[in-house]
Amino acid sequence: MPRMTMLSLVLLLVFHVSASWAASASVYDNFLQCLNTNTNPSSTQLSNIIYAENNPSYSSVLRAYIRNSRFNTTSTPKPVLIVTPSASSHVQASVVCAKQLGIQLRIRSGGHDYEGLSYWSDQTFIVLDMFNLRTVTVDIEDSSVWVQAGATLGELYYRISEKSKVHGFPAGVCPTVGIGGHISGGGYGNMLRKFGLAVDNVLDAQIVDAKGRLLDRKAMGEDLFWAIKGGGGGSFGVIVAYKLKLVSVPETVTVFQAARHWKRTHRCCFEVARGGANHR
Ligand SMILES: Cc1cc2nc3c(=O)[nH]c(=O)nc-3n(C[C@H](O)[C@H](O)[C@H](O)COP(=O)(O)OP(=O)(O)OC[C@H]3O[C@@H](n4cnc5c(N)ncnc54)[C@H](O)[C@@H]3O)c2cc1C
């Protein structure tokens, strides 16, 4: 009897795995066909930018940008497909095709979402992973930079510093945070007091809207342009790139940390709050 039970369990597991692979294979075929229909013939082999669960690279691609290990478990729901666009036309077609197939799209840039919203969902979903779109084009004469959503903050800072030691951009401190999610949500960092948030220094953007249209600032209008600068990632479309205004920074910067003892800080601030004297 226990042997029978064990056998049934194994069969059930095999059946479950093959059923889910079959379902994912049919989503794969339909999605690929739709992408082919909705993109101009190009040099990119579209099958190379889509990963189904039976693809040997699926797990490593999925895990590469999972930055919160709470959502990197076997029980975390997994996408039926991971799509890794290498051109904005792929992003446009992905939006159209996900809608056509009725499957939720989760957009991922740096994967630093605190709730893992860019790579898991409780509904059937596809991850649109922007890591191939990470070009940073710095224009020192214009004091600006176009940066694609899949680049990280570290890449942005590095590319600026390659071109100039007296230009910078005021955004977050963690170098692996992604441009797509960070700037969509505001973006604060060490230069906040002098230059404001990252979104205070956005000049233009490219977004793919829910209809699959690629829009720049002029085409999207000022309302949507305002919304994508702090309204939160994944809310208004897929950000393909932002144009940012560079700020002037000194060539040499001194960084230091000042440690504070909690009890002392607490007493000091309490006394200041009461308007009392003798705070140290
Ligand atoms: C270790 C760590 C350090 C941090 N440091 C700072 C800091 O110094 N300053 C600060 O302001 N914040 C900081 N944050 C917060 C961080 O800016 C946000 O979590 C941000 O949303 C992460 O962006 P991402 O692209 O890396 O994440 P993702 O997980 O890829 O995306 C975050 C959200 O944006 C959406 N999204 C991603 N890409 C796009 C896109 N191209 N178009 C539309 N929507 C998109 C996702 O669907 C998701 O909802 C930090 C977070 C972590 C985990």
mmCIF file of C-alpha atoms and ligand atoms in Angstrom:
data_model
loop_
_atom_site.group_PDB
_atom_site.id
_atom_site.type_symbol
_atom_site.label_atom_id
_atom_site.label_comp_id
_atom_site.label_asym_id
_atom_site.label_seq_id
_atom_site.Cartn_x
_atom_site.Cartn_y
_atom_site.Cartn_z
ATOM 1 C CA MET A 1 0.000 0.000 0.000
ATOM 2 C CA PRO A 2 2.711 2.565 0.924
ATOM 3 C CA ARG A 3 4.437 1.566 -2.332
ATOM 4 C CA MET A 4 1.221 2.262 -4.244
ATOM 5 C CA THR A 5 0.887 5.618 -2.524
ATOM 6 C CA MET A 6 4.458 6.525 -3.390
ATOM 7 C CA LEU A 7 3.909 5.484 -7.021
ATOM 8 C CA SER A 8 0.719 7.536 -7.260
ATOM 9 C CA LEU A 9 2.527 10.537 -5.831
ATOM 10 C CA VAL A 10 5.349 10.229 -8.347
ATOM 11 C CA LEU A 11 2.860 9.836 -11.209
ATOM 12 C CA LEU A 12 0.892 12.823 -9.976
ATOM 13 C CA LEU A 13 4.057 14.901 -9.836
ATOM 14 C CA VAL A 14 5.127 13.827 -13.337
ATOM 15 C CA PHE A 15 1.630 14.589 -14.634
ATOM 16 C CA HIS A 16 1.633 17.997 -12.930
ATOM 17 C CA VAL A 17 5.069 18.952 -14.295
ATOM 18 C CA SER A 18 4.256 17.806 -17.843
ATOM 19 C CA ALA A 19 0.859 19.538 -17.772
ATOM 20 C CA SER A 20 2.421 22.823 -16.678
ATOM 21 C CA TRP A 21 5.172 22.480 -19.323
ATOM 22 C CA ALA A 22 2.564 21.773 -21.990
ATOM 23 C CA ALA A 23 0.569 24.850 -20.951
ATOM 24 C CA SER A 24 3.695 26.983 -20.929
ATOM 25 C CA ALA A 25 4.734 25.554 -24.328
ATOM 26 C CA SER A 26 1.436 26.602 -25.866
ATOM 27 C CA VAL A 27 1.729 30.099 -24.330
ATOM 28 C CA TYR A 28 5.261 30.210 -25.741
ATOM 29 C CA ASP A 29 4.098 29.280 -29.261
ATOM 30 C CA ASN A 30 1.214 31.745 -29.213
ATOM 31 C CA PHE A 31 3.339 34.555 -27.812
ATOM 32 C CA LEU A 32 6.139 33.963 -30.312
ATOM 33 C CA GLN A 33 3.695 33.899 -33.202
ATOM 34 C CA CYS A 34 2.118 37.126 -31.974
ATOM 35 C CA LEU A 35 5.543 38.796 -31.572
ATOM 36 C CA ASN A 36 6.471 37.812 -35.115
ATOM 37 C CA THR A 37 3.252 39.321 -36.411
ATOM 38 C CA ASN A 38 3.674 42.546 -34.457
ATOM 39 C CA THR A 39 7.329 43.339 -35.097
ATOM 40 C CA ASN A 40 9.051 44.240 -38.320
ATOM 41 C CA PRO A 41 11.359 41.528 -39.612
ATOM 42 C CA SER A 42 14.696 42.235 -37.954
ATOM 43 C CA SER A 43 18.029 40.632 -37.366
ATOM 44 C CA THR A 44 16.906 39.467 -33.900
ATOM 45 C CA GLN A 45 15.747 35.867 -33.719
ATOM 46 C CA LEU A 46 12.661 36.453 -31.579
ATOM 47 C CA SER A 47 12.791 32.949 -30.095
ATOM 48 C CA ASN A 48 16.109 33.986 -28.498
ATOM 49 C CA ILE A 49 14.485 36.657 -26.364
ATOM 50 C CA ILE A 50 11.754 34.420 -24.884
ATOM 51 C CA TYR A 51 12.357 31.886 -22.116
ATOM 52 C CA ALA A 52 9.741 29.259 -21.293
ATOM 53 C CA GLU A 53 9.962 27.113 -18.161
ATOM 54 C CA ASN A 54 11.554 24.216 -20.058
ATOM 55 C CA ASN A 55 14.398 26.408 -21.326
ATOM 56 C CA PRO A 56 17.643 25.451 -19.497
ATOM 57 C CA SER A 57 18.409 29.156 -18.930
ATOM 58 C CA TYR A 58 14.951 29.985 -17.531
ATOM 59 C CA SER A 59 15.932 29.713 -13.847
ATOM 60 C CA SER A 60 19.182 31.625 -14.124
ATOM 61 C CA VAL A 61 17.529 34.422 -16.132
ATOM 62 C CA LEU A 62 14.692 34.638 -13.606
ATOM 63 C CA ARG A 63 17.019 34.616 -10.595
ATOM 64 C CA ALA A 64 19.566 37.049 -12.034
ATOM 65 C CA TYR A 65 17.522 40.064 -10.935
ATOM 66 C CA ILE A 66 15.672 38.704 -7.917
ATOM 67 C CA ARG A 67 17.065 41.045 -5.272
ATOM 68 C CA ASN A 68 14.848 39.960 -2.402
ATOM 69 C CA SER A 69 15.490 36.370 -1.358
ATOM 70 C CA ARG A 70 12.078 36.240 0.353
ATOM 71 C CA PHE A 71 10.692 35.811 -3.171
ATOM 72 C CA ASN A 72 13.377 33.436 -4.399
ATOM 73 C CA THR A 73 11.856 30.229 -3.065
ATOM 74 C CA THR A 74 10.426 27.140 -4.747
ATOM 75 C CA SER A 75 6.929 28.169 -3.639
ATOM 76 C CA THR A 76 7.151 31.679 -5.146
ATOM 77 C CA PRO A 77 4.848 31.749 -8.219
ATOM 78 C CA LYS A 78 6.881 31.705 -11.437
ATOM 79 C CA PRO A 79 6.199 33.427 -14.785
ATOM 80 C CA VAL A 80 4.967 31.322 -17.712
ATOM 81 C CA LEU A 81 7.461 33.216 -19.854
ATOM 82 C CA ILE A 82 10.330 35.640 -19.441
ATOM 83 C CA VAL A 83 10.622 38.070 -22.344
ATOM 84 C CA THR A 84 13.884 39.985 -22.689
ATOM 85 C CA PRO A 85 13.405 42.714 -25.328
ATOM 86 C CA SER A 86 16.482 44.038 -27.091
ATOM 87 C CA ALA A 87 14.643 46.806 -28.979
ATOM 88 C CA SER A 88 11.774 49.117 -28.116
ATOM 89 C CA SER A 89 9.708 47.440 -30.853
ATOM 90 C CA HIS A 90 9.927 44.198 -28.832
ATOM 91 C CA VAL A 91 8.515 46.038 -25.810
ATOM 92 C CA GLN A 92 5.671 47.401 -27.933
ATOM 93 C CA ALA A 93 4.858 43.962 -29.353
ATOM 94 C CA SER A 94 5.081 42.349 -25.889
ATOM 95 C CA VAL A 95 2.454 44.723 -24.506
ATOM 96 C CA VAL A 96 0.151 44.033 -27.456
ATOM 97 C CA CYS A 97 0.665 40.256 -27.255
ATOM 98 C CA ALA A 98 0.247 39.977 -23.471
ATOM 99 C CA LYS A 99 -3.052 41.824 -23.849
ATOM 100 C CA GLN A 100 -4.083 39.596 -26.734
ATOM 101 C CA LEU A 101 -3.348 36.440 -24.718
ATOM 102 C CA GLY A 102 -4.951 37.906 -21.581
ATOM 103 C CA ILE A 103 -1.821 37.386 -19.474
ATOM 104 C CA GLN A 104 -0.556 39.862 -16.904
ATOM 105 C CA LEU A 105 2.772 41.550 -17.672
ATOM 106 C CA ARG A 106 5.236 42.222 -14.853
ATOM 107 C CA ILE A 107 7.962 44.696 -15.790
ATOM 108 C CA ARG A 108 11.413 44.284 -14.297
ATOM 109 C CA SER A 109 14.436 46.564 -14.527
ATOM 110 C CA GLY A 110 16.807 46.235 -11.560
ATOM 111 C CA GLY A 111 14.586 43.842 -9.561
ATOM 112 C CA HIS A 112 14.876 45.857 -6.316
ATOM 113 C CA ASP A 113 11.160 46.082 -5.679
ATOM 114 C CA TYR A 114 10.664 45.622 -1.925
ATOM 115 C CA GLU A 115 7.681 43.297 -2.520
ATOM 116 C CA GLY A 116 9.135 41.525 -5.546
ATOM 117 C CA LEU A 117 6.301 42.923 -7.677
ATOM 118 C CA SER A 118 8.452 42.918 -10.787
ATOM 119 C CA TYR A 119 8.905 39.143 -10.824
ATOM 120 C CA TRP A 120 6.005 37.436 -9.100
ATOM 121 C CA SER A 121 2.228 37.591 -9.124
ATOM 122 C CA ASP A 122 -0.702 35.554 -7.850
ATOM 123 C CA GLN A 123 -2.095 35.456 -11.404
ATOM 124 C CA THR A 124 -0.657 33.836 -14.530
ATOM 125 C CA PHE A 125 2.017 36.274 -15.647
ATOM 126 C CA ILE A 126 4.915 37.053 -17.981
ATOM 127 C CA VAL A 127 8.044 38.897 -16.841
ATOM 128 C CA LEU A 128 9.136 41.610 -19.252
ATOM 129 C CA ASP A 129 12.783 41.806 -18.281
ATOM 130 C CA MET A 130 14.500 44.990 -19.445
ATOM 131 C CA PHE A 131 18.121 43.997 -18.797
ATOM 132 C CA ASN A 132 19.086 44.036 -22.500
ATOM 133 C CA LEU A 133 17.984 47.661 -22.788
ATOM 134 C CA ARG A 134 20.734 49.332 -20.748
ATOM 135 C CA THR A 135 22.437 51.835 -23.053
ATOM 136 C CA VAL A 136 23.667 55.068 -21.452
ATOM 137 C CA THR A 137 24.355 57.939 -23.877
ATOM 138 C CA VAL A 138 26.019 60.929 -22.224
ATOM 139 C CA ASP A 139 26.022 64.343 -23.940
ATOM 140 C CA ILE A 140 28.288 66.645 -21.932
ATOM 141 C CA GLU A 141 27.760 69.642 -24.235
ATOM 142 C CA ASP A 142 24.028 69.409 -23.668
ATOM 143 C CA SER A 143 24.480 68.501 -19.962
ATOM 144 C CA SER A 144 22.141 65.567 -20.449
ATOM 145 C CA VAL A 145 22.053 61.792 -20.676
ATOM 146 C CA TRP A 146 19.631 59.282 -22.218
ATOM 147 C CA VAL A 147 19.561 56.142 -20.108
ATOM 148 C CA GLN A 148 17.574 53.028 -20.886
ATOM 149 C CA ALA A 149 15.405 51.477 -18.191
ATOM 150 C CA GLY A 150 17.446 48.286 -17.789
ATOM 151 C CA ALA A 151 20.636 50.117 -16.809
ATOM 152 C CA THR A 152 21.574 50.321 -13.149
ATOM 153 C CA LEU A 153 22.359 53.470 -11.172
ATOM 154 C CA GLY A 154 25.989 52.326 -10.972
ATOM 155 C CA GLU A 155 26.217 52.079 -14.763
ATOM 156 C CA LEU A 156 24.706 55.545 -15.123
ATOM 157 C CA TYR A 157 27.180 57.107 -12.664
ATOM 158 C CA TYR A 158 30.104 55.245 -14.230
ATOM 159 C CA ARG A 159 29.277 56.335 -17.790
ATOM 160 C CA ILE A 160 28.901 59.965 -16.672
ATOM 161 C CA SER A 161 32.234 59.853 -14.822
ATOM 162 C CA GLU A 162 33.930 58.418 -17.923
ATOM 163 C CA LYS A 163 32.989 61.584 -19.805
ATOM 164 C CA SER A 164 33.343 64.202 -17.058
ATOM 165 C CA LYS A 165 34.577 64.537 -13.490
ATOM 166 C CA VAL A 166 32.445 67.620 -12.851
ATOM 167 C CA HIS A 167 29.044 66.265 -13.846
ATOM 168 C CA GLY A 168 26.805 63.955 -11.905
ATOM 169 C CA PHE A 169 23.206 62.904 -11.440
ATOM 170 C CA PRO A 170 21.275 63.098 -8.163
ATOM 171 C CA ALA A 171 19.730 59.663 -7.615
ATOM 172 C CA GLY A 172 19.953 56.738 -5.183
ATOM 173 C CA VAL A 173 23.006 55.373 -3.415
ATOM 174 C CA CYS A 174 22.671 51.673 -4.237
ATOM 175 C CA PRO A 175 24.524 50.982 -7.516
ATOM 176 C CA THR A 176 22.485 47.898 -8.481
ATOM 177 C CA VAL A 177 19.074 49.609 -8.340
ATOM 178 C CA GLY A 178 17.460 49.783 -11.808
ATOM 179 C CA ILE A 179 16.663 53.021 -13.636
ATOM 180 C CA GLY A 180 13.171 51.826 -14.651
ATOM 181 C CA GLY A 181 11.773 51.327 -11.153
ATOM 182 C CA HIS A 182 13.902 53.910 -9.366
ATOM 183 C CA ILE A 183 13.048 56.982 -11.409
ATOM 184 C CA SER A 184 9.406 55.919 -11.791
ATOM 185 C CA GLY A 185 9.200 56.104 -8.001
ATOM 186 C CA GLY A 186 11.045 59.385 -7.346
ATOM 187 C CA GLY A 187 14.629 58.511 -6.471
ATOM 188 C CA TYR A 188 16.415 60.125 -3.545
ATOM 189 C CA GLY A 189 20.111 60.117 -2.762
ATOM 190 C CA ASN A 190 23.030 62.011 -1.261
ATOM 191 C CA MET A 191 22.540 65.083 -3.470
ATOM 192 C CA LEU A 192 18.850 65.448 -2.594
ATOM 193 C CA ARG A 193 19.234 68.696 -0.622
ATOM 194 C CA LYS A 194 21.114 70.474 -3.368
ATOM 195 C CA PHE A 195 19.419 69.128 -6.495
ATOM 196 C CA GLY A 196 16.166 67.496 -5.379
ATOM 197 C CA LEU A 197 14.927 64.060 -6.367
ATOM 198 C CA ALA A 198 15.969 62.203 -9.500
ATOM 199 C CA VAL A 199 12.560 63.025 -10.996
ATOM 200 C CA ASP A 200 13.180 66.752 -10.538
ATOM 201 C CA ASN A 201 15.896 66.341 -13.160
ATOM 202 C CA VAL A 202 14.071 64.377 -15.863
ATOM 203 C CA LEU A 203 13.887 66.163 -19.229
ATOM 204 C CA ASP A 204 12.174 63.608 -21.454
ATOM 205 C CA ALA A 205 11.163 59.957 -21.545
ATOM 206 C CA GLN A 206 10.149 57.136 -23.831
ATOM 207 C CA ILE A 207 7.230 55.002 -22.719
ATOM 208 C CA VAL A 208 5.241 52.196 -24.292
ATOM 209 C CA ASP A 209 1.617 52.690 -23.308
ATOM 210 C CA ALA A 210 -1.118 50.078 -22.889
ATOM 211 C CA LYS A 211 -1.912 50.297 -26.615
ATOM 212 C CA GLY A 212 1.680 49.463 -27.505
ATOM 213 C CA ARG A 213 2.514 52.971 -28.721
ATOM 214 C CA LEU A 214 6.035 54.324 -28.183
ATOM 215 C CA LEU A 215 5.658 57.892 -26.899
ATOM 216 C CA ASP A 216 8.120 60.628 -26.020
ATOM 217 C CA ARG A 217 7.333 63.604 -23.779
ATOM 218 C CA LYS A 218 5.681 65.600 -26.544
ATOM 219 C CA ALA A 219 3.565 62.671 -27.718
ATOM 220 C CA MET A 220 2.505 61.539 -24.237
ATOM 221 C CA GLY A 221 1.620 65.030 -22.997
ATOM 222 C CA GLU A 222 2.531 66.759 -19.736
ATOM 223 C CA ASP A 223 0.011 64.889 -17.538
ATOM 224 C CA LEU A 224 1.437 61.459 -18.284
ATOM 225 C CA PHE A 225 4.970 62.868 -18.211
ATOM 226 C CA TRP A 226 4.246 64.173 -14.701
ATOM 227 C CA ALA A 227 2.761 60.827 -13.610
ATOM 228 C CA ILE A 228 5.731 58.715 -14.678
ATOM 229 C CA LYS A 229 8.024 60.841 -12.520
ATOM 230 C CA GLY A 230 7.103 59.499 -9.104
ATOM 231 C CA GLY A 231 3.737 57.824 -9.712
ATOM 232 C CA GLY A 232 5.290 54.399 -9.167
ATOM 233 C CA GLY A 233 6.687 51.755 -11.508
ATOM 234 C CA GLY A 234 4.372 49.537 -13.512
ATOM 235 C CA SER A 235 1.466 51.974 -13.235
ATOM 236 C CA PHE A 236 1.348 53.854 -16.529
ATOM 237 C CA GLY A 237 3.171 51.757 -19.120
ATOM 238 C CA VAL A 238 6.662 50.456 -19.775
ATOM 239 C CA ILE A 239 9.432 53.032 -19.462
ATOM 240 C CA VAL A 240 11.998 52.401 -22.175
ATOM 241 C CA ALA A 241 14.325 55.314 -21.369
ATOM 242 C CA TYR A 242 14.644 58.590 -19.503
ATOM 243 C CA LYS A 243 16.500 61.724 -20.584
ATOM 244 C CA LEU A 244 18.134 63.256 -17.523
ATOM 245 C CA LYS A 245 19.683 66.633 -16.789
ATOM 246 C CA LEU A 246 23.246 66.413 -15.509
ATOM 247 C CA VAL A 247 24.208 68.560 -12.519
ATOM 248 C CA SER A 248 27.524 70.206 -11.664
ATOM 249 C CA VAL A 249 29.592 68.497 -9.003
ATOM 250 C CA PRO A 250 33.040 69.278 -7.580
ATOM 251 C CA GLU A 251 35.850 67.167 -8.972
ATOM 252 C CA THR A 252 36.774 65.941 -5.502
ATOM 253 C CA VAL A 253 34.170 64.945 -2.958
ATOM 254 C CA THR A 254 34.842 64.016 0.659
ATOM 255 C CA VAL A 255 32.565 61.391 2.126
ATOM 256 C CA PHE A 256 32.395 60.670 5.831
ATOM 257 C CA GLN A 257 30.122 58.955 8.287
ATOM 258 C CA ALA A 258 29.223 60.454 11.640
ATOM 259 C CA ALA A 259 28.283 57.822 14.212
ATOM 260 C CA ARG A 260 25.718 58.823 16.824
ATOM 261 C CA HIS A 261 24.989 57.009 20.033
ATOM 262 C CA TRP A 262 21.238 56.410 20.119
ATOM 263 C CA LYS A 263 20.698 57.409 23.779
ATOM 264 C CA ARG A 264 22.649 60.624 23.410
ATOM 265 C CA THR A 265 20.933 61.534 20.105
ATOM 266 C CA HIS A 266 17.589 60.801 21.644
ATOM 267 C CA ARG A 267 18.249 63.069 24.662
ATOM 268 C CA CYS A 268 19.646 65.822 22.468
ATOM 269 C CA CYS A 269 16.668 65.752 20.074
ATOM 270 C CA PHE A 270 14.145 65.511 22.857
ATOM 271 C CA GLU A 271 15.646 68.569 24.513
ATOM 272 C CA VAL A 272 15.737 70.470 21.233
ATOM 273 C CA ALA A 273 12.117 69.543 20.587
ATOM 274 C CA ARG A 274 11.162 70.942 24.000
ATOM 275 C CA GLY A 275 13.153 74.056 23.221
ATOM 276 C CA GLY A 276 15.439 73.172 26.132
ATOM 277 C CA ALA A 277 19.078 74.187 26.378
ATOM 278 C CA ASN A 278 22.169 72.127 27.188
ATOM 279 C CA HIS A 279 21.830 69.749 24.255
ATOM 280 C CA ARG A 280 25.147 68.445 23.043
HETATM 281 C C1 LIG B 1 19.088 47.626 -1.587
HETATM 282 C C2 LIG B 1 18.184 48.763 -2.006
HETATM 283 C C3 LIG B 1 18.673 50.050 -1.986
HETATM 284 C C4 LIG B 1 17.857 51.127 -2.366
HETATM 285 N N1 LIG B 1 18.360 52.394 -2.323
HETATM 286 C C5 LIG B 1 17.573 53.432 -2.683
HETATM 287 C C6 LIG B 1 18.056 54.786 -2.638
HETATM 288 O O1 LIG B 1 19.202 55.051 -2.277
HETATM 289 N N2 LIG B 1 17.208 55.781 -3.020
HETATM 290 C C7 LIG B 1 15.919 55.518 -3.433
HETATM 291 O O2 LIG B 1 15.197 56.460 -3.788
HETATM 292 N N3 LIG B 1 15.448 54.257 -3.476
HETATM 293 C C8 LIG B 1 16.231 53.212 -3.110
HETATM 294 N N4 LIG B 1 15.734 51.938 -3.151
HETATM 295 C C9 LIG B 1 14.363 51.730 -3.619
HETATM 296 C C10 LIG B 1 14.355 51.545 -5.136
HETATM 297 O O3 LIG B 1 14.608 52.787 -5.758
HETATM 298 C C11 LIG B 1 12.966 51.030 -5.563
HETATM 299 O O4 LIG B 1 12.710 49.796 -4.963
HETATM 300 C C12 LIG B 1 12.874 50.917 -7.071
HETATM 301 O O5 LIG B 1 11.525 50.759 -7.429
HETATM 302 C C13 LIG B 1 13.700 49.765 -7.601
HETATM 303 O O6 LIG B 1 13.748 49.827 -8.994
HETATM 304 P P1 LIG B 1 14.270 48.564 -9.823
HETATM 305 O O7 LIG B 1 14.128 48.862 -11.260
HETATM 306 O O8 LIG B 1 15.591 48.137 -9.305
HETATM 307 O O9 LIG B 1 13.250 47.440 -9.345
HETATM 308 P P2 LIG B 1 12.190 46.524 -10.086
HETATM 309 O O10 LIG B 1 11.863 45.473 -9.073
HETATM 310 O O11 LIG B 1 12.669 46.063 -11.390
HETATM 311 O O12 LIG B 1 10.962 47.490 -10.311
HETATM 312 C C14 LIG B 1 10.309 48.160 -9.249
HETATM 313 C C15 LIG B 1 8.885 48.533 -9.681
HETATM 314 O O13 LIG B 1 8.930 49.328 -10.860
HETATM 315 C C16 LIG B 1 8.317 48.637 -11.963
HETATM 316 N N5 LIG B 1 9.191 48.807 -13.127
HETATM 317 C C17 LIG B 1 10.462 48.359 -13.284
HETATM 318 N N6 LIG B 1 10.943 48.713 -14.470
HETATM 319 C C18 LIG B 1 9.967 49.411 -15.087
HETATM 320 C C19 LIG B 1 9.870 50.027 -16.370
HETATM 321 N N7 LIG B 1 10.876 49.972 -17.235
HETATM 322 N N8 LIG B 1 8.722 50.654 -16.692
HETATM 323 C C20 LIG B 1 7.687 50.701 -15.815
HETATM 324 N N9 LIG B 1 7.715 50.117 -14.595
HETATM 325 C C21 LIG B 1 8.851 49.476 -14.238
HETATM 326 C C22 LIG B 1 8.221 47.182 -11.536
HETATM 327 O O14 LIG B 1 7.167 46.513 -12.191
HETATM 328 C C23 LIG B 1 8.029 47.310 -10.043
HETATM 329 O O15 LIG B 1 6.679 47.606 -9.752
HETATM 330 C C24 LIG B 1 16.522 50.867 -2.776
HETATM 331 C C25 LIG B 1 16.038 49.562 -2.788
HETATM 332 C C26 LIG B 1 16.850 48.519 -2.404
HETATM 333 C C27 LIG B 1 16.310 47.118 -2.410
#
